Amino acid sequence: MIRQLLPILLCLLFLSGQLTAQQIIEKTPAKEREKWYGEFLKMKEASDYRQLSWQFIGPTNISGRMTDVEVVQPKGKSYTIYVAGASGGIWKTENEGVTWIPVFEHGMSTAFGDIALDPQNQETIWAGTGEANIFRSSNAGAGIYVSKDGGKTWAHKGLTNTNTIARILVDPNNSEVVYVAAGGNEWTNDKERGVYKTTDGGTSWKKILYVDEMTGAYDLVMDPNDPNTIYASMWQRIRKKWNDPRTEADYKNTGLYKTTDGGKNWKEINTGLPQPNQRGRIGIDLCRAQPNTLYAFVDNYEKLAEDHSLNQEEDAYGRPSSGRIKGATVYRSDDAGENWRQVSEQSEYMEGMSGTYGWVFGQVRVDPVNPDKVYAMGLFLNVSEDGGKTYRRIGNMHMDHHGLWIDPDNTNYLVNVNDGGVAISYDGENFRTFYDNLPLVQFYNVGMDNSNPFHVYGSIQDHFSYRGVVDLRRGRDRIPAVEFESTPGGEGSIHVVNPKNPDILYSSGFYGTITRSVLSTGESKEIMPPVPEGVDKLRGQWLAPFVLSSHNTGIIYHGTQFVHRSMDEGETWERISPDLTYNDPDKKGDIPYQTIFTISESPLKFGVLYAGTDDGRVWMTLNSGENWEEINKGLPFRKWVSHMEASRYAPGRVYMTQNGKRDDDFAAYLWKSEDYGKTWENIQNNLPYGPVNVIREDPKNENILYVGTDYGVFVSSDRGKSWQTLVGDLPTTYVHDINIHQRDDIAVIATHGRGMWALDVRIMREVAKAATEDVAAKILEIPEVYTPRGRRYWRNAPGLKIPFYLKKGEPVTTIVSDTEGKVIFNESQNAGKGLNYVNWNLQNHDKEFVEAGEYVVKIAGPGFEKEKKLEVKEFRRR
């Protein structure tokens, strides 16, 4: 009997081991996130690289998605405006847009859904994190913050795991009373959704309106004559990896609610609106002069007639229609919400107002004085002057509109925010825009070429693809920020430039299309692999991966659900893998899912390939796809594979990152294998926080690894045994990609909210090397420096930064002498552990600029003295 049961017992033990190794990781609790963020802050303070400066390189001519705007009142006595970036922090102008400064760029999240000013003290700003639009690139929030000094300092006030905050209201009569509409988790059900209220300025919160784990609060509006009368919009939704948020047949909880006692009691006010399962996101507003008049901007899921022309059209991303809906529909109530009637016409104009993604918008504003003038925000800013019946577009602005402020004292003064930045109108019709001094660009990735100077390439949310030059002529620490120019590719593209010919660019498009372009002539050719026989269609991710072979630049590997290979620059293709995804028919929808998300080829051996999928499968082939082996053993179950990097130093070595964002899981997943993925070693170690987007191996030092997460950049100098932050003065931002220029040793990161930044990795390598040596101090490589003439033009105008390394922090004195030993400069400082700088303005003690020639730099501290020669070169034109 035992012998008969033995195979069953062994099988159960095996399955038990598999389930233990591949258990589903739960979404991250709030306390865990707060603890991890505290660890991150401590890492920043202790990092050897904390003084290493990132340099913003652009673009300077483009801005990015913003979610809300607030203006200090009365407008005539102030020119202060605050705007909230979808993932770029909060910015402030005190001169109506001439200049902007960031006032919130570090926190548990720099993605914002809403901001609100306290009517009694407009130096008090409430800021709700987490973009409520839950677009494909939205990032999770971490609760609510308050500043009581105009943005100089901020305090976190809880609600950490609400994840999206759509609206904040401050009681105009009591600054301690604040209401918050929390949308909740983007990807998973949760109990954090609903309307919250504090009566003690955010010390404690009470949930005053809750429906269920799928229904969040998405708008709030307060009666200006009675702060206890509040209207709330509740939206039942979830985003799936394979479907945008939408209403389902069994949904019943989307709708409007009203309280007249400050949230103690609520009643539904949906009479006249579509049926519950046909109501998508709803935006609401009222007229301040006539507060019983309200408007509701409904994403209406009532189907158009089957023969309607829109049913024959593809959506904005080339996907076929699955049956078009009425979409943007405006309702009006003149009895404080008791009854609603549709006032907008059912026209092609209205059906196209929100495109095919109405859940992204849901914003309506009513003129404070005129109850018949109403603004609806969709692809464009739309205005109606006949009570919501007909609409027209106003302003020449970027598309996709998310916020509007109307001056109650002059209703022609409008401030609008959209996917391209901020725009102001003084006449209610014409707008001036601010795109060049609000650097909130949302890049998805970064590619590079080998031209001199080299270019960086990237795709930008809602801006297509751009490239910019990285100019080192003024010094490696003086890279200028530049305007970027458009380049082939879409808003979701990967760019690969032929390393031997920078005129040849490969770029992907929406969901897996791929194009080869000749930049000098503008010639482009689509080179998409054909659909294999017997396959319905190819599934390509929004950012479908492809790579050029490092062994032959004419060979391309491209990922859909299959790996495709071309041996002739995309002219012909062959499929070299089976479907590498789970291919679950229940997980197929409007968004391509169950696709390959990352491909890496071994630089050491042709035919060794790795592929990772968005549904958590990992594969390897040693023979160009003749045989594939799944290498998931020991990895978390079905966790999105965000990046794989085959090592250039060891044949079997490969690195991998996984990203739990789409499970509302913020842990850091980092892996290394030395045996082609047969076994994986967890190298997360002291890295506290994810999600992790990318891992890169240093091209000249096998021990150095770089990781990009939603909190910045981390570096390891021991192949993942330990990590340090590499953020320096970098804003806390979402680092989606890292690339390192092999010739010029410049790292460039693509952030999703703050543009592109560059870093000189040579000095970083020096610091990493010094840390392994038995030295108390070391003077590092000193940059080239020239006599300070013509300082308007040349890199040394502000002086010279002399870098040095200390094994531990202690007081040091820096002395600069001429060759005869005469001291011409000295400075003492309390230096920290790791990288430090001393700033010398190239002047002697008499404040005279030094002449060209040789000098000696000496760093002295307790028990050590180090010196190094320094040459100040004669100024010359370059």
mmCIF file of N, CA, C and O in Angstrom, residues 486-567:
data_model
loop_
_atom_site.group_PDB
_atom_site.id
_atom_site.type_symbol
_atom_site.label_atom_id
_atom_site.label_comp_id
_atom_site.label_asym_id
_atom_site.label_seq_id
_atom_site.Cartn_x
_atom_site.Cartn_y
_atom_site.Cartn_z
ATOM 1 N N SER A 486 11.471 66.044 -33.115
ATOM 2 C CA SER A 486 10.683 64.836 -33.365
ATOM 3 C C SER A 486 11.496 63.837 -34.169
ATOM 4 O O SER A 486 12.369 64.209 -34.963
ATOM 5 N N THR A 487 11.195 62.575 -33.955
ATOM 6 C CA THR A 487 11.909 61.500 -34.627
ATOM 7 C C THR A 487 10.920 60.370 -34.880
ATOM 8 O O THR A 487 9.850 60.328 -34.247
ATOM 9 N N PRO A 488 11.185 59.453 -35.795
ATOM 10 C CA PRO A 488 10.229 58.383 -36.063
ATOM 11 C C PRO A 488 9.878 57.589 -34.806
ATOM 12 O O PRO A 488 10.718 57.363 -33.934
ATOM 13 N N GLY A 489 8.620 57.189 -34.725
ATOM 14 C CA GLY A 489 8.121 56.410 -33.589
ATOM 15 C C GLY A 489 6.874 57.036 -33.018
ATOM 16 O O GLY A 489 6.562 58.199 -33.272
ATOM 17 N N GLY A 490 6.151 56.271 -32.230
ATOM 18 C CA GLY A 490 4.918 56.747 -31.618
ATOM 19 C C GLY A 490 5.143 57.165 -30.184
ATOM 20 O O GLY A 490 6.274 57.360 -29.738
ATOM 21 N N GLU A 491 4.027 57.297 -29.431
ATOM 22 C CA GLU A 491 4.168 57.665 -28.026
ATOM 23 C C GLU A 491 4.528 56.446 -27.181
ATOM 24 O O GLU A 491 4.932 56.612 -26.021
ATOM 25 N N GLY A 492 4.395 55.275 -27.732
ATOM 26 C CA GLY A 492 4.821 54.064 -27.047
ATOM 27 C C GLY A 492 5.780 53.306 -27.949
ATOM 28 O O GLY A 492 5.398 52.357 -28.624
ATOM 29 N N SER A 493 7.039 53.741 -27.992
ATOM 30 C CA SER A 493 8.007 53.172 -28.934
ATOM 31 C C SER A 493 9.327 52.877 -28.248
ATOM 32 O O SER A 493 9.737 53.593 -27.335
ATOM 33 N N ILE A 494 9.972 51.850 -28.735
ATOM 34 C CA ILE A 494 11.362 51.585 -28.396
ATOM 35 C C ILE A 494 12.195 51.986 -29.602
ATOM 36 O O ILE A 494 11.789 51.763 -30.744
ATOM 37 N N HIS A 495 13.347 52.605 -29.366
ATOM 38 C CA HIS A 495 14.213 53.060 -30.448
ATOM 39 C C HIS A 495 15.559 52.359 -30.365
ATOM 40 O O HIS A 495 16.197 52.355 -29.311
ATOM 41 N N VAL A 496 15.974 51.790 -31.476
ATOM 42 C CA VAL A 496 17.293 51.164 -31.574
ATOM 43 C C VAL A 496 17.965 51.719 -32.820
ATOM 44 O O VAL A 496 17.418 51.629 -33.923
ATOM 45 N N VAL A 497 19.147 52.307 -32.631
ATOM 46 C CA VAL A 497 19.899 52.886 -33.744
ATOM 47 C C VAL A 497 21.011 51.922 -34.128
ATOM 48 O O VAL A 497 21.681 51.354 -33.256
ATOM 49 N N ASN A 498 21.176 51.733 -35.431
ATOM 50 C CA ASN A 498 22.267 50.883 -35.892
ATOM 51 C C ASN A 498 23.590 51.431 -35.343
ATOM 52 O O ASN A 498 23.952 52.574 -35.625
ATOM 53 N N PRO A 499 24.320 50.661 -34.541
ATOM 54 C CA PRO A 499 25.538 51.196 -33.918
ATOM 55 C C PRO A 499 26.630 51.547 -34.920
ATOM 56 O O PRO A 499 27.522 52.337 -34.611
ATOM 57 N N LYS A 500 26.554 50.984 -36.123
ATOM 58 C CA LYS A 500 27.554 51.281 -37.139
ATOM 59 C C LYS A 500 27.117 52.380 -38.099
ATOM 60 O O LYS A 500 27.927 52.894 -38.863
ATOM 61 N N ASN A 501 25.836 52.727 -38.053
ATOM 62 C CA ASN A 501 25.313 53.748 -38.957
ATOM 63 C C ASN A 501 24.193 54.498 -38.247
ATOM 64 O O ASN A 501 23.037 54.066 -38.271
ATOM 65 N N PRO A 502 24.498 55.645 -37.620
ATOM 66 C CA PRO A 502 23.473 56.354 -36.848
ATOM 67 C C PRO A 502 22.361 56.945 -37.699
ATOM 68 O O PRO A 502 21.428 57.542 -37.151
ATOM 69 N N ASP A 503 22.434 56.771 -39.002
ATOM 70 C CA ASP A 503 21.371 57.255 -39.875
ATOM 71 C C ASP A 503 20.219 56.257 -39.973
ATOM 72 O O ASP A 503 19.144 56.593 -40.458
ATOM 73 N N ILE A 504 20.440 55.030 -39.496
ATOM 74 C CA ILE A 504 19.415 53.979 -39.583
ATOM 75 C C ILE A 504 18.796 53.787 -38.203
ATOM 76 O O ILE A 504 19.467 53.404 -37.244
ATOM 77 N N LEU A 505 17.504 54.064 -38.108
ATOM 78 C CA LEU A 505 16.778 53.978 -36.843
ATOM 79 C C LEU A 505 15.641 52.977 -36.975
ATOM 80 O O LEU A 505 14.862 53.015 -37.926
ATOM 81 N N TYR A 506 15.546 52.093 -35.991
ATOM 82 C CA TYR A 506 14.404 51.179 -35.879
ATOM 83 C C TYR A 506 13.534 51.681 -34.734
ATOM 84 O O TYR A 506 14.034 52.011 -33.652
ATOM 85 N N SER A 507 12.230 51.732 -34.944
ATOM 86 C CA SER A 507 11.318 52.186 -33.894
ATOM 87 C C SER A 507 10.053 51.355 -33.934
ATOM 88 O O SER A 507 9.559 51.001 -35.001
ATOM 89 N N SER A 508 9.565 51.062 -32.744
ATOM 90 C CA SER A 508 8.302 50.342 -32.657
ATOM 91 C C SER A 508 7.172 51.350 -32.568
ATOM 92 O O SER A 508 7.375 52.522 -32.244
ATOM 93 N N GLY A 509 5.978 50.888 -32.846
ATOM 94 C CA GLY A 509 4.797 51.731 -32.733
ATOM 95 C C GLY A 509 3.825 51.120 -31.760
ATOM 96 O O GLY A 509 4.193 50.306 -30.913
ATOM 97 N N PHE A 510 2.542 51.509 -31.862
ATOM 98 C CA PHE A 510 1.549 50.997 -30.942
ATOM 99 C C PHE A 510 1.457 49.474 -31.034
ATOM 100 O O PHE A 510 1.270 48.904 -32.105
ATOM 101 N N TYR A 511 1.583 48.820 -29.895
ATOM 102 C CA TYR A 511 1.261 47.405 -29.766
ATOM 103 C C TYR A 511 1.989 46.511 -30.763
ATOM 104 O O TYR A 511 1.429 45.586 -31.316
ATOM 105 N N GLY A 512 3.283 46.834 -30.995
ATOM 106 C CA GLY A 512 4.111 45.856 -31.672
ATOM 107 C C GLY A 512 4.462 46.109 -33.108
ATOM 108 O O GLY A 512 5.199 45.323 -33.702
ATOM 109 N N THR A 513 3.957 47.181 -33.724
ATOM 110 C CA THR A 513 4.408 47.471 -35.085
ATOM 111 C C THR A 513 5.866 47.921 -35.026
ATOM 112 O O THR A 513 6.353 48.400 -33.999
ATOM 113 N N ILE A 514 6.589 47.793 -36.120
ATOM 114 C CA ILE A 514 8.009 48.137 -36.138
ATOM 115 C C ILE A 514 8.353 48.736 -37.494
ATOM 116 O O ILE A 514 7.836 48.294 -38.542
ATOM 117 N N THR A 515 9.210 49.776 -37.462
ATOM 118 C CA THR A 515 9.532 50.545 -38.662
ATOM 119 C C THR A 515 11.036 50.753 -38.749
ATOM 120 O O THR A 515 11.702 50.942 -37.731
ATOM 121 N N ARG A 516 11.568 50.715 -39.958
ATOM 122 C CA ARG A 516 12.971 51.068 -40.210
ATOM 123 C C ARG A 516 12.998 52.394 -40.954
ATOM 124 O O ARG A 516 12.318 52.559 -41.966
ATOM 125 N N SER A 517 13.787 53.340 -40.443
ATOM 126 C CA SER A 517 13.811 54.678 -41.016
ATOM 127 C C SER A 517 15.226 55.090 -41.371
ATOM 128 O O SER A 517 16.185 54.713 -40.692
ATOM 129 N N VAL A 518 15.340 55.884 -42.440
ATOM 130 C CA VAL A 518 16.595 56.542 -42.800
ATOM 131 C C VAL A 518 16.426 58.010 -42.407
ATOM 132 O O VAL A 518 15.645 58.746 -43.023
ATOM 133 N N LEU A 519 17.134 58.453 -41.391
ATOM 134 C CA LEU A 519 16.892 59.775 -40.837
ATOM 135 C C LEU A 519 17.237 60.893 -41.810
ATOM 136 O O LEU A 519 16.561 61.920 -41.856
ATOM 137 N N SER A 520 18.280 60.720 -42.594
ATOM 138 C CA SER A 520 18.726 61.801 -43.487
ATOM 139 C C SER A 520 17.748 62.065 -44.619
ATOM 140 O O SER A 520 17.645 63.189 -45.116
ATOM 141 N N THR A 521 17.003 61.055 -45.027
ATOM 142 C CA THR A 521 16.070 61.228 -46.145
ATOM 143 C C THR A 521 14.610 61.255 -45.701
ATOM 144 O O THR A 521 13.739 61.652 -46.479
ATOM 145 N N GLY A 522 14.339 60.815 -44.479
ATOM 146 C CA GLY A 522 12.961 60.725 -44.018
ATOM 147 C C GLY A 522 12.242 59.480 -44.512
ATOM 148 O O GLY A 522 11.048 59.291 -44.243
ATOM 149 N N GLU A 523 12.952 58.627 -45.223
ATOM 150 C CA GLU A 523 12.342 57.392 -45.748
ATOM 151 C C GLU A 523 12.068 56.416 -44.603
ATOM 152 O O GLU A 523 12.916 56.184 -43.741
ATOM 153 N N SER A 524 10.869 55.840 -44.570
ATOM 154 C CA SER A 524 10.505 54.863 -43.548
ATOM 155 C C SER A 524 9.798 53.687 -44.194
ATOM 156 O O SER A 524 9.082 53.843 -45.187
ATOM 157 N N LYS A 525 9.990 52.531 -43.613
ATOM 158 C CA LYS A 525 9.341 51.320 -44.113
ATOM 159 C C LYS A 525 8.877 50.485 -42.933
ATOM 160 O O LYS A 525 9.656 50.193 -42.027
ATOM 161 N N GLU A 526 7.610 50.106 -42.955
ATOM 162 C CA GLU A 526 7.099 49.226 -41.904
ATOM 163 C C GLU A 526 7.604 47.815 -42.161
ATOM 164 O O GLU A 526 7.504 47.300 -43.290
ATOM 165 N N ILE A 527 8.154 47.204 -41.139
ATOM 166 C CA ILE A 527 8.762 45.875 -41.305
ATOM 167 C C ILE A 527 8.187 44.897 -40.288
ATOM 168 O O ILE A 527 8.892 44.034 -39.759
ATOM 169 N N MET A 528 6.901 45.014 -40.037
ATOM 170 C CA MET A 528 6.235 44.149 -39.063
ATOM 171 C C MET A 528 6.267 42.698 -39.526
ATOM 172 O O MET A 528 6.025 42.402 -40.697
ATOM 173 N N PRO A 529 6.600 41.763 -38.622
ATOM 174 C CA PRO A 529 6.537 40.348 -39.006
ATOM 175 C C PRO A 529 5.124 39.955 -39.423
ATOM 176 O O PRO A 529 4.144 40.477 -38.885
ATOM 177 N N PRO A 530 4.986 39.057 -40.375
ATOM 178 C CA PRO A 530 3.651 38.606 -40.798
ATOM 179 C C PRO A 530 3.010 37.723 -39.726
ATOM 180 O O PRO A 530 3.696 37.121 -38.895
ATOM 181 N N VAL A 531 1.696 37.671 -39.758
ATOM 182 C CA VAL A 531 0.973 36.790 -38.832
ATOM 183 C C VAL A 531 1.202 35.350 -39.278
ATOM 184 O O VAL A 531 0.936 35.000 -40.440
ATOM 185 N N PRO A 532 1.717 34.497 -38.389
ATOM 186 C CA PRO A 532 1.988 33.110 -38.794
ATOM 187 C C PRO A 532 0.704 32.380 -39.175
ATOM 188 O O PRO A 532 -0.389 32.701 -38.700
ATOM 189 N N GLU A 533 0.853 31.407 -40.023
ATOM 190 C CA GLU A 533 -0.289 30.604 -40.457
ATOM 191 C C GLU A 533 -0.925 29.918 -39.252
ATOM 192 O O GLU A 533 -0.255 29.369 -38.381
ATOM 193 N N GLY A 534 -2.261 29.996 -39.190
ATOM 194 C CA GLY A 534 -2.987 29.360 -38.099
ATOM 195 C C GLY A 534 -3.130 30.213 -36.859
ATOM 196 O O GLY A 534 -3.741 29.798 -35.872
ATOM 197 N N VAL A 535 -2.572 31.434 -36.907
ATOM 198 C CA VAL A 535 -2.652 32.340 -35.756
ATOM 199 C C VAL A 535 -3.641 33.444 -36.090
ATOM 200 O O VAL A 535 -3.607 34.019 -37.182
ATOM 201 N N ASP A 536 -4.522 33.768 -35.131
ATOM 202 C CA ASP A 536 -5.538 34.789 -35.356
ATOM 203 C C ASP A 536 -4.906 36.165 -35.559
ATOM 204 O O ASP A 536 -5.193 36.862 -36.533
ATOM 205 N N LYS A 537 -4.050 36.578 -34.617
ATOM 206 C CA LYS A 537 -3.378 37.870 -34.722
ATOM 207 C C LYS A 537 -2.165 37.863 -33.806
ATOM 208 O O LYS A 537 -2.046 37.042 -32.891
ATOM 209 N N LEU A 538 -1.259 38.805 -34.067
ATOM 210 C CA LEU A 538 -0.097 38.984 -33.203
ATOM 211 C C LEU A 538 -0.465 39.906 -32.054
ATOM 212 O O LEU A 538 -1.151 40.905 -32.238
ATOM 213 N N ARG A 539 0.003 39.539 -30.873
ATOM 214 C CA ARG A 539 -0.237 40.366 -29.699
ATOM 215 C C ARG A 539 1.072 41.056 -29.316
ATOM 216 O O ARG A 539 2.022 40.413 -28.872
ATOM 217 N N GLY A 540 1.112 42.364 -29.473
ATOM 218 C CA GLY A 540 2.292 43.132 -29.091
ATOM 219 C C GLY A 540 1.975 44.050 -27.930
ATOM 220 O O GLY A 540 0.916 44.682 -27.903
ATOM 221 N N GLN A 541 2.879 44.151 -26.964
ATOM 222 C CA GLN A 541 2.686 45.048 -25.839
ATOM 223 C C GLN A 541 2.694 46.499 -26.302
ATOM 224 O O GLN A 541 3.109 46.815 -27.418
ATOM 225 N N TRP A 542 2.214 47.404 -25.446
ATOM 226 C CA TRP A 542 2.299 48.840 -25.727
ATOM 227 C C TRP A 542 3.731 49.207 -26.075
ATOM 228 O O TRP A 542 3.983 49.950 -27.009
ATOM 229 N N LEU A 543 4.691 48.694 -25.308
ATOM 230 C CA LEU A 543 6.108 48.841 -25.620
ATOM 231 C C LEU A 543 6.641 47.470 -26.010
ATOM 232 O O LEU A 543 7.253 46.762 -25.210
ATOM 233 N N ALA A 544 6.386 47.070 -27.240
ATOM 234 C CA ALA A 544 6.814 45.747 -27.693
ATOM 235 C C ALA A 544 8.327 45.734 -27.889
ATOM 236 O O ALA A 544 8.881 46.620 -28.550
ATOM 237 N N PRO A 545 9.031 44.752 -27.333
ATOM 238 C CA PRO A 545 10.498 44.785 -27.359
ATOM 239 C C PRO A 545 11.080 44.292 -28.672
ATOM 240 O O PRO A 545 10.533 43.405 -29.332
ATOM 241 N N PHE A 546 12.193 44.904 -29.057
ATOM 242 C CA PHE A 546 12.997 44.337 -30.136
ATOM 243 C C PHE A 546 14.448 44.735 -29.899
ATOM 244 O O PHE A 546 14.735 45.744 -29.245
ATOM 245 N N VAL A 547 15.367 43.923 -30.388
ATOM 246 C CA VAL A 547 16.796 44.199 -30.234
ATOM 247 C C VAL A 547 17.505 43.891 -31.542
ATOM 248 O O VAL A 547 17.082 43.020 -32.312
ATOM 249 N N LEU A 548 18.591 44.636 -31.797
ATOM 250 C CA LEU A 548 19.514 44.276 -32.868
ATOM 251 C C LEU A 548 20.577 43.364 -32.270
ATOM 252 O O LEU A 548 21.049 43.589 -31.163
ATOM 253 N N SER A 549 20.950 42.373 -33.006
ATOM 254 C CA SER A 549 21.967 41.452 -32.518
ATOM 255 C C SER A 549 23.305 42.172 -32.382
ATOM 256 O O SER A 549 23.725 42.925 -33.275
ATOM 257 N N SER A 550 23.988 41.939 -31.282
ATOM 258 C CA SER A 550 25.325 42.506 -31.101
ATOM 259 C C SER A 550 26.358 41.762 -31.941
ATOM 260 O O SER A 550 27.490 42.216 -32.088
ATOM 261 N N HIS A 551 25.953 40.644 -32.521
ATOM 262 C CA HIS A 551 26.858 39.857 -33.358
ATOM 263 C C HIS A 551 26.751 40.226 -34.838
ATOM 264 O O HIS A 551 27.672 39.994 -35.613
ATOM 265 N N ASN A 552 25.608 40.795 -35.205
ATOM 266 C CA ASN A 552 25.384 41.180 -36.595
ATOM 267 C C ASN A 552 24.222 42.164 -36.607
ATOM 268 O O ASN A 552 23.090 41.794 -36.300
ATOM 269 N N THR A 553 24.502 43.417 -36.954
ATOM 270 C CA THR A 553 23.466 44.446 -36.846
ATOM 271 C C THR A 553 22.355 44.287 -37.874
ATOM 272 O O THR A 553 21.363 45.011 -37.818
ATOM 273 N N GLY A 554 22.490 43.372 -38.785
ATOM 274 C CA GLY A 554 21.409 43.101 -39.722
ATOM 275 C C GLY A 554 20.374 42.146 -39.165
ATOM 276 O O GLY A 554 19.339 41.922 -39.782
ATOM 277 N N ILE A 555 20.644 41.575 -37.985
ATOM 278 C CA ILE A 555 19.733 40.608 -37.370
ATOM 279 C C ILE A 555 18.890 41.315 -36.316
ATOM 280 O O ILE A 555 19.413 42.002 -35.438
ATOM 281 N N ILE A 556 17.575 41.135 -36.402
ATOM 282 C CA ILE A 556 16.627 41.754 -35.472
ATOM 283 C C ILE A 556 15.826 40.653 -34.785
ATOM 284 O O ILE A 556 15.379 39.702 -35.439
ATOM 285 N N TYR A 557 15.636 40.804 -33.489
ATOM 286 C CA TYR A 557 14.700 39.956 -32.732
ATOM 287 C C TYR A 557 13.545 40.839 -32.270
ATOM 288 O O TYR A 557 13.759 41.934 -31.744
ATOM 289 N N HIS A 558 12.327 40.367 -32.459
ATOM 290 C CA HIS A 558 11.139 41.155 -32.130
ATOM 291 C C HIS A 558 10.165 40.270 -31.370
ATOM 292 O O HIS A 558 10.018 39.078 -31.673
ATOM 293 N N GLY A 559 9.492 40.873 -30.365
ATOM 294 C CA GLY A 559 8.607 40.096 -29.519
ATOM 295 C C GLY A 559 7.149 40.475 -29.635
ATOM 296 O O GLY A 559 6.788 41.651 -29.503
ATOM 297 N N THR A 560 6.303 39.479 -29.881
ATOM 298 C CA THR A 560 4.850 39.615 -29.732
ATOM 299 C C THR A 560 4.480 38.559 -28.676
ATOM 300 O O THR A 560 5.007 38.606 -27.586
ATOM 301 N N GLN A 561 3.601 37.609 -28.998
ATOM 302 C CA GLN A 561 3.516 36.426 -28.145
ATOM 303 C C GLN A 561 4.591 35.410 -28.539
ATOM 304 O O GLN A 561 4.854 34.462 -27.807
ATOM 305 N N PHE A 562 5.189 35.688 -29.702
ATOM 306 C CA PHE A 562 6.285 34.869 -30.220
ATOM 307 C C PHE A 562 7.562 35.701 -30.265
ATOM 308 O O PHE A 562 7.518 36.931 -30.247
ATOM 309 N N VAL A 563 8.682 35.032 -30.391
ATOM 310 C CA VAL A 563 9.923 35.706 -30.771
ATOM 311 C C VAL A 563 10.085 35.523 -32.273
ATOM 312 O O VAL A 563 10.040 34.401 -32.787
ATOM 313 N N HIS A 564 10.260 36.640 -32.975
ATOM 314 C CA HIS A 564 10.476 36.642 -34.417
ATOM 315 C C HIS A 564 11.921 37.058 -34.683
ATOM 316 O O HIS A 564 12.492 37.873 -33.947
ATOM 317 N N ARG A 565 12.485 36.543 -35.766
ATOM 318 C CA ARG A 565 13.844 36.919 -36.129
ATOM 319 C C ARG A 565 13.913 37.274 -37.607
ATOM 320 O O ARG A 565 13.320 36.607 -38.451
ATOM 321 N N SER A 566 14.628 38.365 -37.880
ATOM 322 C CA SER A 566 14.929 38.734 -39.254
ATOM 323 C C SER A 566 16.437 38.726 -39.428
ATOM 324 O O SER A 566 17.171 39.246 -38.587
ATOM 325 N N MET A 567 16.906 38.148 -40.531
ATOM 326 C CA MET A 567 18.342 38.108 -40.825
ATOM 327 C C MET A 567 18.738 39.182 -41.833
ATOM 328 O O MET A 567 19.916 39.299 -42.181
#
